[in-house]
PDB file of C-alpha atoms in Angstrom:
ATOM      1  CA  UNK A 911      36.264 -81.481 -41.718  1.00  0.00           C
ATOM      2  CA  UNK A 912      34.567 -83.331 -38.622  1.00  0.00           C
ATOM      3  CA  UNK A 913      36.290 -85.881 -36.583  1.00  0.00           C
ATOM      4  CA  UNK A 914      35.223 -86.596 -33.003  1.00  0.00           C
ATOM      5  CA  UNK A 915      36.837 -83.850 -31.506  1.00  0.00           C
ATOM      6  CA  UNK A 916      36.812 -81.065 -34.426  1.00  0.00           C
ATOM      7  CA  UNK A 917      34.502 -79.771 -36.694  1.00  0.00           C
ATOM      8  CA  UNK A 918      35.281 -77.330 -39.381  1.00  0.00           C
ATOM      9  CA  UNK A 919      32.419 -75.756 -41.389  1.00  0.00           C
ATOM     10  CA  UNK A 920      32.190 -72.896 -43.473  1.00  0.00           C
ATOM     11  CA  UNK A 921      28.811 -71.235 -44.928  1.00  0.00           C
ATOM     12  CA  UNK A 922      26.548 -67.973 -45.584  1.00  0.00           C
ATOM     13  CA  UNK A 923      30.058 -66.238 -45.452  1.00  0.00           C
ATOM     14  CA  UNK A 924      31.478 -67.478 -41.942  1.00  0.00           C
ATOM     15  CA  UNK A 925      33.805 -70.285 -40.982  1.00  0.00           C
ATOM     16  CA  UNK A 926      33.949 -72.133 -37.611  1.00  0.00           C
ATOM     17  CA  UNK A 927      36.360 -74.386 -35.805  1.00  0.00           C
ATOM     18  CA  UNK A 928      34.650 -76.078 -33.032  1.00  0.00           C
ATOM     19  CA  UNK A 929      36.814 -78.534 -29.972  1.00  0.00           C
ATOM     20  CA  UNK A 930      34.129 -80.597 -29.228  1.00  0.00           C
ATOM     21  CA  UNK A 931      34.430 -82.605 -25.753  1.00  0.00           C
ATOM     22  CA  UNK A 932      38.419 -82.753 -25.457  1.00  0.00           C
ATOM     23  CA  UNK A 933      40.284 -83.639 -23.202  1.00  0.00           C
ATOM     24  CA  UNK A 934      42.016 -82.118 -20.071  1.00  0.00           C
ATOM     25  CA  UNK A 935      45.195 -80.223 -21.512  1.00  0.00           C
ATOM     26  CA  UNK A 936      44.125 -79.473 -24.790  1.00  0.00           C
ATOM     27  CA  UNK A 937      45.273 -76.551 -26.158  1.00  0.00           C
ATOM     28  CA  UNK A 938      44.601 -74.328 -29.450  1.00  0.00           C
ATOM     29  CA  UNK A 939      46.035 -70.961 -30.181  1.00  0.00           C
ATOM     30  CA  UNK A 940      44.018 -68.222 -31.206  1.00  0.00           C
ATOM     31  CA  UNK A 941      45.881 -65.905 -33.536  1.00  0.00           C
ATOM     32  CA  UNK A 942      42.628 -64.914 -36.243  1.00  0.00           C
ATOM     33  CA  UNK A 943      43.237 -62.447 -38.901  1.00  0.00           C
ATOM     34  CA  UNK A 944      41.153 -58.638 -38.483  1.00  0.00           C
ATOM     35  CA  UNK A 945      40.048 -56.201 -40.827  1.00  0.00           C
ATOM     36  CA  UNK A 946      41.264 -53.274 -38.747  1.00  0.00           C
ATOM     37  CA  UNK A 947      41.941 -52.616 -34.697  1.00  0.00           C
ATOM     38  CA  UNK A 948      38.474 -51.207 -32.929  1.00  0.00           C
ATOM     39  CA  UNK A 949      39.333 -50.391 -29.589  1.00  0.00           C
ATOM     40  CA  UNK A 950      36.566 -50.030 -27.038  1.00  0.00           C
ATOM     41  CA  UNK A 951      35.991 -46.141 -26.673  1.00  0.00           C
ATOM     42  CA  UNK A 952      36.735 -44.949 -23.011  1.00  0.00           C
ATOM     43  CA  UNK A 953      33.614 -43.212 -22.524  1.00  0.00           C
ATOM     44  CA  UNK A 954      31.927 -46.012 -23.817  1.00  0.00           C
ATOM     45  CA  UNK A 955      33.717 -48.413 -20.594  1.00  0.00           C
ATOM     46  CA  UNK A 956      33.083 -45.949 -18.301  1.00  0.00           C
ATOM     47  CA  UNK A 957      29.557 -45.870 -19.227  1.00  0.00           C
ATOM     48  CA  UNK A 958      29.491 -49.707 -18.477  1.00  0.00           C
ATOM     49  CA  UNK A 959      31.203 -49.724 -15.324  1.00  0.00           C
ATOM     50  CA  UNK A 960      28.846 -47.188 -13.852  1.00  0.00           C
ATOM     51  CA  UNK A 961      25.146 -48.899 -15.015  1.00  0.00           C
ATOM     52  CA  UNK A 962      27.219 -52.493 -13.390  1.00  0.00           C
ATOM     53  CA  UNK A 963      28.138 -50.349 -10.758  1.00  0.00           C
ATOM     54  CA  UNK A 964      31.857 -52.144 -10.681  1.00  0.00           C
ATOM     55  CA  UNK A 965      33.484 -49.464  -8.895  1.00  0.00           C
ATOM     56  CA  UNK A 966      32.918 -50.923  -5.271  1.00  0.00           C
ATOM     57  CA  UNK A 967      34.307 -54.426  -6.454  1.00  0.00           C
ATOM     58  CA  UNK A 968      37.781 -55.970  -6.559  1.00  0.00           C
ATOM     59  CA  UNK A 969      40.055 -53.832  -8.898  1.00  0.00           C
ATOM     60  CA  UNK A 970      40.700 -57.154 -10.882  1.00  0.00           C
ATOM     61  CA  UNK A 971      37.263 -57.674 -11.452  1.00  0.00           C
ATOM     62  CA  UNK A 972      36.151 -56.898 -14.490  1.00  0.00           C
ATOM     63  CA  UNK A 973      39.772 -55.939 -14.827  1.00  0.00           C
ATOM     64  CA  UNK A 974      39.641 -52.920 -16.534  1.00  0.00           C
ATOM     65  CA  UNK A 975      43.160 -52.434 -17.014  1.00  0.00           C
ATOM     66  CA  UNK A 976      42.689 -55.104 -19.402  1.00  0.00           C
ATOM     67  CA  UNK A 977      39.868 -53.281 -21.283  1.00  0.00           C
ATOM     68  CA  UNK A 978      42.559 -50.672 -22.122  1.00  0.00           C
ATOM     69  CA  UNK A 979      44.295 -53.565 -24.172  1.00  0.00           C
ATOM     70  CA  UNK A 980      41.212 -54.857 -25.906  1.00  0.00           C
ATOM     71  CA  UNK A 981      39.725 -54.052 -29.253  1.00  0.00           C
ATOM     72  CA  UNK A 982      36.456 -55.695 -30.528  1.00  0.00           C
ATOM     73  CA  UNK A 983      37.272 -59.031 -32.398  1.00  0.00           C
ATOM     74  CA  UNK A 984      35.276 -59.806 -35.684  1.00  0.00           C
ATOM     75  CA  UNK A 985      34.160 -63.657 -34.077  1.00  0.00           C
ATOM     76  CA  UNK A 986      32.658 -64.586 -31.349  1.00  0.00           C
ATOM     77  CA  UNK A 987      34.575 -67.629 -29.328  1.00  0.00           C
ATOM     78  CA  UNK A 988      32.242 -69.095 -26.582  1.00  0.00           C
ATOM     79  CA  UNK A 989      33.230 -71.998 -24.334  1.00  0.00           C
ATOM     80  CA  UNK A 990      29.927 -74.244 -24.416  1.00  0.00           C
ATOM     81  CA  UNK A 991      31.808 -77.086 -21.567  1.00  0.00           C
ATOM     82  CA  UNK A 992      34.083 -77.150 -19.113  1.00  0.00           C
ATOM     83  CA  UNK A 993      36.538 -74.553 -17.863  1.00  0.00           C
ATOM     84  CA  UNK A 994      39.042 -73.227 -20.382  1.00  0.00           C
ATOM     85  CA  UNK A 995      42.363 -70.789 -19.463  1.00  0.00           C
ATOM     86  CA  UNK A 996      43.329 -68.036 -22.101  1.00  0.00           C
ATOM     87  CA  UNK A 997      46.789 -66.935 -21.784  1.00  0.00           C
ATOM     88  CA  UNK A 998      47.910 -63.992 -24.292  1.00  0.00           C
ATOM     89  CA  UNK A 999      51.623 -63.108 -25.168  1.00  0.00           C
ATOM     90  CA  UNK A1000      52.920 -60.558 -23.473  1.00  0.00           C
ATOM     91  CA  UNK A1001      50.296 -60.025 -20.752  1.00  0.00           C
ATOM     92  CA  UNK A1002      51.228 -61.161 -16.953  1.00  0.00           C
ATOM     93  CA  UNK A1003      47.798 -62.498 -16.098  1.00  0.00           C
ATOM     94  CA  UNK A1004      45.667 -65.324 -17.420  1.00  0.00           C
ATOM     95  CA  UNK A1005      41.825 -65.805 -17.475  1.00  0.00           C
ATOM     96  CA  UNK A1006      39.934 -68.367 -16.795  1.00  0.00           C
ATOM     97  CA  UNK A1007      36.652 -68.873 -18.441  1.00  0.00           C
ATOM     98  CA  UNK A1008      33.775 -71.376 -16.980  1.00  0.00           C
ATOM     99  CA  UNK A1009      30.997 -72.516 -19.273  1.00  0.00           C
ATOM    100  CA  UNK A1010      28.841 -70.285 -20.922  1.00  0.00           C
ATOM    101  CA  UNK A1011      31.451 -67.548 -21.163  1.00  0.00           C
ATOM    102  CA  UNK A1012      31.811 -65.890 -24.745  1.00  0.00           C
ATOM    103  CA  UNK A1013      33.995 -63.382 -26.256  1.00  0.00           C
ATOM    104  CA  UNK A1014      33.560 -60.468 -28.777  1.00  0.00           C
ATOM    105  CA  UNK A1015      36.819 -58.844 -27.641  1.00  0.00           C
ATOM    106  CA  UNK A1016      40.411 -59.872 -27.865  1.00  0.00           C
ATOM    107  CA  UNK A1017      44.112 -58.386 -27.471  1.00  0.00           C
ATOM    108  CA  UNK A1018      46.861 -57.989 -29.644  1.00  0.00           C
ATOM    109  CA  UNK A1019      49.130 -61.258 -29.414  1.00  0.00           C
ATOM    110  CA  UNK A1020      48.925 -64.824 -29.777  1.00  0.00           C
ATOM    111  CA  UNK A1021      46.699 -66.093 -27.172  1.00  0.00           C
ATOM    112  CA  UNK A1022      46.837 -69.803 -26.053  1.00  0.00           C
ATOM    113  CA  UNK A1023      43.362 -71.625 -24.722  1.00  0.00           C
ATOM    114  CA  UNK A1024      43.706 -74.456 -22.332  1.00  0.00           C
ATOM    115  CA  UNK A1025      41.390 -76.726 -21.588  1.00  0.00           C
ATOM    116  CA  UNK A1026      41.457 -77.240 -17.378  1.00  0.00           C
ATOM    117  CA  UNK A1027      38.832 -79.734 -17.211  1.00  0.00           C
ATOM    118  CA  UNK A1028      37.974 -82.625 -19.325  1.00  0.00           C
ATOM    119  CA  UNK A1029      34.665 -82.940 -21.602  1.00  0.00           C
ATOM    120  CA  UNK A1030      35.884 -79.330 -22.959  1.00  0.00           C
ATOM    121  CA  UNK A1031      34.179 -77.604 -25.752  1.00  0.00           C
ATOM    122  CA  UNK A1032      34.987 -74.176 -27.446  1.00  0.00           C
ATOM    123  CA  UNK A1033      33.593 -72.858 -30.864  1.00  0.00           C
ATOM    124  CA  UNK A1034      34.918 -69.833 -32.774  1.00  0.00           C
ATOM    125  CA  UNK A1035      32.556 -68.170 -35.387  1.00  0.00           C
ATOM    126  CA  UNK A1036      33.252 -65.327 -37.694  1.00  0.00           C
ATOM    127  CA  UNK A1037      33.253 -63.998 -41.277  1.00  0.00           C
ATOM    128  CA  UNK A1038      35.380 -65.716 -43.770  1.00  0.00           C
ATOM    129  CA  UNK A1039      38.718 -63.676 -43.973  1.00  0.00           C
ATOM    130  CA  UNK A1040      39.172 -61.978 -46.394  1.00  0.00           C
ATOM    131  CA  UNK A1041      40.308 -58.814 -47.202  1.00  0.00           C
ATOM    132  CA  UNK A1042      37.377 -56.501 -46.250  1.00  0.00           C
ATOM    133  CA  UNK A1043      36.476 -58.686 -42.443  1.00  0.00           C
ATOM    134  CA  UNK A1044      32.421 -57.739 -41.634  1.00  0.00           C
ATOM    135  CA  UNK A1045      32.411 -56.793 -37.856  1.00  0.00           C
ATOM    136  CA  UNK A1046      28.553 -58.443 -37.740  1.00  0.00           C
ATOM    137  CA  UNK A1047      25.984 -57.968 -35.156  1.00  0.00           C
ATOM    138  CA  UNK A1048      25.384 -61.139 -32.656  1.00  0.00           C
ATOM    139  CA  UNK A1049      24.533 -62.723 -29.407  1.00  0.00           C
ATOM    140  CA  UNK A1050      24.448 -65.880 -27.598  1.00  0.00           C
ATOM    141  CA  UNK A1051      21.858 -67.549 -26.111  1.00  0.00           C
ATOM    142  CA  UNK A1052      20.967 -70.314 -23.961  1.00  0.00           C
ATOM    143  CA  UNK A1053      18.873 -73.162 -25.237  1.00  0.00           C
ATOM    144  CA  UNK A1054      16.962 -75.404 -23.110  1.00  0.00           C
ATOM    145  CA  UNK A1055      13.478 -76.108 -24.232  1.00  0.00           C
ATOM    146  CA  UNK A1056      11.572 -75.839 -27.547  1.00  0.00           C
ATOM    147  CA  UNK A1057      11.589 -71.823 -28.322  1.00  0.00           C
ATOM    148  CA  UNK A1058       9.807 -70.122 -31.234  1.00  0.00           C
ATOM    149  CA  UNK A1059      12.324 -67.651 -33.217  1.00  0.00           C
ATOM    150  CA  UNK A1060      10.155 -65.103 -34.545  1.00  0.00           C
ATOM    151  CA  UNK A1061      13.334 -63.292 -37.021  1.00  0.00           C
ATOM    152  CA  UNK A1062      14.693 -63.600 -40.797  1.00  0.00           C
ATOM    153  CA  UNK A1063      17.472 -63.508 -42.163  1.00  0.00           C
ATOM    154  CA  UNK A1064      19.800 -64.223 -38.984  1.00  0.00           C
ATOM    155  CA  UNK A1065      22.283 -66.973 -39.245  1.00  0.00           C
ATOM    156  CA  UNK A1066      22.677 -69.839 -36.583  1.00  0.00           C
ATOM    157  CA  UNK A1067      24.907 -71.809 -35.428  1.00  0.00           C
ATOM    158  CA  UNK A1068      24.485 -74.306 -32.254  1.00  0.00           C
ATOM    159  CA  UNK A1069      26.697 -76.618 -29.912  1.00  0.00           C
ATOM    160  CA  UNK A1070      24.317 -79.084 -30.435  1.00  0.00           C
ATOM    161  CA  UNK A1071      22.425 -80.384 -33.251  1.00  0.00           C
ATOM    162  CA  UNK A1072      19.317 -78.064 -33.903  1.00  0.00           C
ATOM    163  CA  UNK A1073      15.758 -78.750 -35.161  1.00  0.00           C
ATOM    164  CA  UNK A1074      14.563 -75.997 -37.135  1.00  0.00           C
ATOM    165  CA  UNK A1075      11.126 -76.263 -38.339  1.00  0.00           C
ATOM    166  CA  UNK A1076      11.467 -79.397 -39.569  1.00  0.00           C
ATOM    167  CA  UNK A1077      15.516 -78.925 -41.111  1.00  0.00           C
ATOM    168  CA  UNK A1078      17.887 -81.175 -39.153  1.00  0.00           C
ATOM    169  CA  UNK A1079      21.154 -79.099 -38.641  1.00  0.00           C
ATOM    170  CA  UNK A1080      24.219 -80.720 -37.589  1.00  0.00           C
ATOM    171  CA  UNK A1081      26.048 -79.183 -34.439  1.00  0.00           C
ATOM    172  CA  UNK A1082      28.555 -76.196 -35.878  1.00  0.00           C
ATOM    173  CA  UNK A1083      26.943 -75.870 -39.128  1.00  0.00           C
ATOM    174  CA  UNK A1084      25.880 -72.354 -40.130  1.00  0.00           C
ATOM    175  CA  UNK A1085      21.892 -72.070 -40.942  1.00  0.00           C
ATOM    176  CA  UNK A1086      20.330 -69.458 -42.320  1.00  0.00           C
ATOM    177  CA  UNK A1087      16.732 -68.583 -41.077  1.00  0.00           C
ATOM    178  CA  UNK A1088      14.392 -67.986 -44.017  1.00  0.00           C
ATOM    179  CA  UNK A1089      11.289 -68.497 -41.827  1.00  0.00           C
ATOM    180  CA  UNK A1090      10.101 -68.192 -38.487  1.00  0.00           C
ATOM    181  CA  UNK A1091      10.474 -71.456 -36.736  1.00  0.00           C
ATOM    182  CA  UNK A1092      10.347 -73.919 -33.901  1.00  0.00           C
ATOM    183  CA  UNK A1093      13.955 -74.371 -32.874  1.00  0.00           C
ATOM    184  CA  UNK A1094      14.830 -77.036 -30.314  1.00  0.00           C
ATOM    185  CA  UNK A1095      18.335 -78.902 -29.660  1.00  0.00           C
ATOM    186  CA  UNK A1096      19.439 -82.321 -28.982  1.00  0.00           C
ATOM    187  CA  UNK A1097      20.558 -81.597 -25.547  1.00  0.00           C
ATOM    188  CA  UNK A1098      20.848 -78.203 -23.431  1.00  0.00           C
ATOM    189  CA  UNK A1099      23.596 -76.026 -25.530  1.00  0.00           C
ATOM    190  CA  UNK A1100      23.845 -72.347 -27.046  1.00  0.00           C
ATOM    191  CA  UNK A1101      23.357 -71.037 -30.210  1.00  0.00           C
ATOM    192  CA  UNK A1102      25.180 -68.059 -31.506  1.00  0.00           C
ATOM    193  CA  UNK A1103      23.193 -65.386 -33.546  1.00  0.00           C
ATOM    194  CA  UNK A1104      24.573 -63.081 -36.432  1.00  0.00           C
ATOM    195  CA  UNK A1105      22.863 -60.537 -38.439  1.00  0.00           C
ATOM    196  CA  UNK A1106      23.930 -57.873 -40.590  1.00  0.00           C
ATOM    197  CA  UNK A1107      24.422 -54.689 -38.478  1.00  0.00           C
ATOM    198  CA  UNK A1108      27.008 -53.299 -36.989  1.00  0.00           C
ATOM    199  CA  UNK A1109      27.905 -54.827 -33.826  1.00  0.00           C
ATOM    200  CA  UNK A1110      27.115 -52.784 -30.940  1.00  0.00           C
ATOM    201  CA  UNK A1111      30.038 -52.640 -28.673  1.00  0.00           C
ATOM    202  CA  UNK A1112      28.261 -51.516 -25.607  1.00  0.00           C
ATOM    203  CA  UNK A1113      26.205 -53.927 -24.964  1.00  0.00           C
ATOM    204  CA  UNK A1114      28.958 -56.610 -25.704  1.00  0.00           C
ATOM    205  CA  UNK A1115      30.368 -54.637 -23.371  1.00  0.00           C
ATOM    206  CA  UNK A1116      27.600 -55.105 -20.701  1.00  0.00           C
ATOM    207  CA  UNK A1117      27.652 -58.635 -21.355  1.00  0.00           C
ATOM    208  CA  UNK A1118      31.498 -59.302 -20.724  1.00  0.00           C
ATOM    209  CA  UNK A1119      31.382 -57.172 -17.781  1.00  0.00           C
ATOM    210  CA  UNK A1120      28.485 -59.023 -16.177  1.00  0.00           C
ATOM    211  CA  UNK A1121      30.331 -62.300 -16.640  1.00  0.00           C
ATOM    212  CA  UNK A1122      32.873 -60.916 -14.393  1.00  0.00           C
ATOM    213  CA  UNK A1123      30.319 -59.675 -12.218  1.00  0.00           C
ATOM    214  CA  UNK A1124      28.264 -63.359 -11.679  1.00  0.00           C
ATOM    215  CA  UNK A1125      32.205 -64.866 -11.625  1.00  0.00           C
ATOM    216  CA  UNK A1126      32.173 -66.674 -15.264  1.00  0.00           C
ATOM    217  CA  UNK A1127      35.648 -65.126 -15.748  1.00  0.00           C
ATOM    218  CA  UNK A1128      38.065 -64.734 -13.187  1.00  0.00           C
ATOM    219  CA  UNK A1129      41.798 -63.514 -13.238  1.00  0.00           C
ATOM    220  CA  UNK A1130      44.818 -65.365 -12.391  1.00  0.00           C
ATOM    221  CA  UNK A1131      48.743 -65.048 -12.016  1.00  0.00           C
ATOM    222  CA  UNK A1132      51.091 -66.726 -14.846  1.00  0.00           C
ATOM    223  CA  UNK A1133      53.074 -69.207 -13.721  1.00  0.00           C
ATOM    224  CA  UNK A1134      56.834 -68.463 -13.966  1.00  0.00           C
ATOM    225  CA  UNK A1135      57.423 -71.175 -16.446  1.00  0.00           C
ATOM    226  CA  UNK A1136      54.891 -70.034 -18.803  1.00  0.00           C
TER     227      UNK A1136
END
């Protein structure tokens, strides 16, 4: 389905829901289906922590009490505009999320994503459910000029509509690279990279922790009311 402010694809065995420039207030829950609970290994956090070298920072920053609660998630959400609050069920604390934040982790719970700013955008991408969920291999990256990508078989999906090699691909539709190829976007955006290995949680780790670090994500208290 695509409307102005939603597009729904599905392709090359992933789906994506994509709230493209809404409005201040918008809200979507997040409540996807997994294969089975990964939780990030401790030695594995502690490993991160150290190389970031967190320990002389606030204690809510990266908020590791939270990484006790997380387990890897099977799709990557990433908030291409504005700012966007995730609250979760049962947790005291809400996040807020600037642009260019994304997410390979998630807690147990429904979790609710507001949009705090107007001209929002978030994208979720991940393998079709079904019963036997892929935990795939990916990473984001930010596009801003003509770039040459020199791998195969990856599969790509952008914010914005994408030139590849001559194929015009429309914003939040999966592509599948066959050749190596100039790849340039309509305007400044991200694309989001799978490929078929297993993911590696430390250095989604490293990433998530470093957005705390440069202040993409920071950490808020609930109001009473919600």
């Amino acid at each position: 389905m695509h409307s102005e402010k939603v597009i729904q694809d599905s392709g090359h065995g992933v789906t994506i829901l994509y709230y493209y420039n809404v409005e201040k207030g918008f809200k979507f829950i997040g409540d996807d289906p997994e294969g089975k609970v990964i939780p990030i290994p401790k030695d594995v956090r502690d490993r991160v922590y150290k190389n970031n070298n967190v320990s002389g920072l606030d204690s809510d920053m990266p908020a590791e009490a939270y990484l006790d609660k997380f387990y890897l998630h099977n799709r990557c959400l990433l908030f291409p505009s504005g700012v966007w609050m995730s609250e979760t069920a049962g947790v005291p604390h809400a996040l807020i999320n600037k642009p260019g934040t994304y997410l390979n982790f998630k807690m147990a719970g429904m979790t609710r994503l507001t949009a705090l700013t107007d001209n929002a955008s978030a994208i979720c991408i991940g393998p079709d459910p079904d019963k036997d969920i892929g935990y795939y291999n990916r990473t984001v990256h930010k596009i801003d000029a003509d770039i040459i990508f020199d791998r195969t078989d990856r599969l790509l999906v952008a914010t914005q509509d994408m030139w590849y090699d001559g194929d015009i691909v429309k914003a939040g539709q999966p592509y599948l690279v066959q050749r190596t190829g100039k790849l340039k976007l309509l305007h400044s955006g991200y694309v989001v990279e799978f490929w078929l290995d297993d993911i590696n949680i430390e250095e989604s780790l490293n990433d998530y922790v470093n957005m705390w670090v440069n202040k993409q994500i920071l950490l808020k208290e609930r109001r009473a009311k919600d």
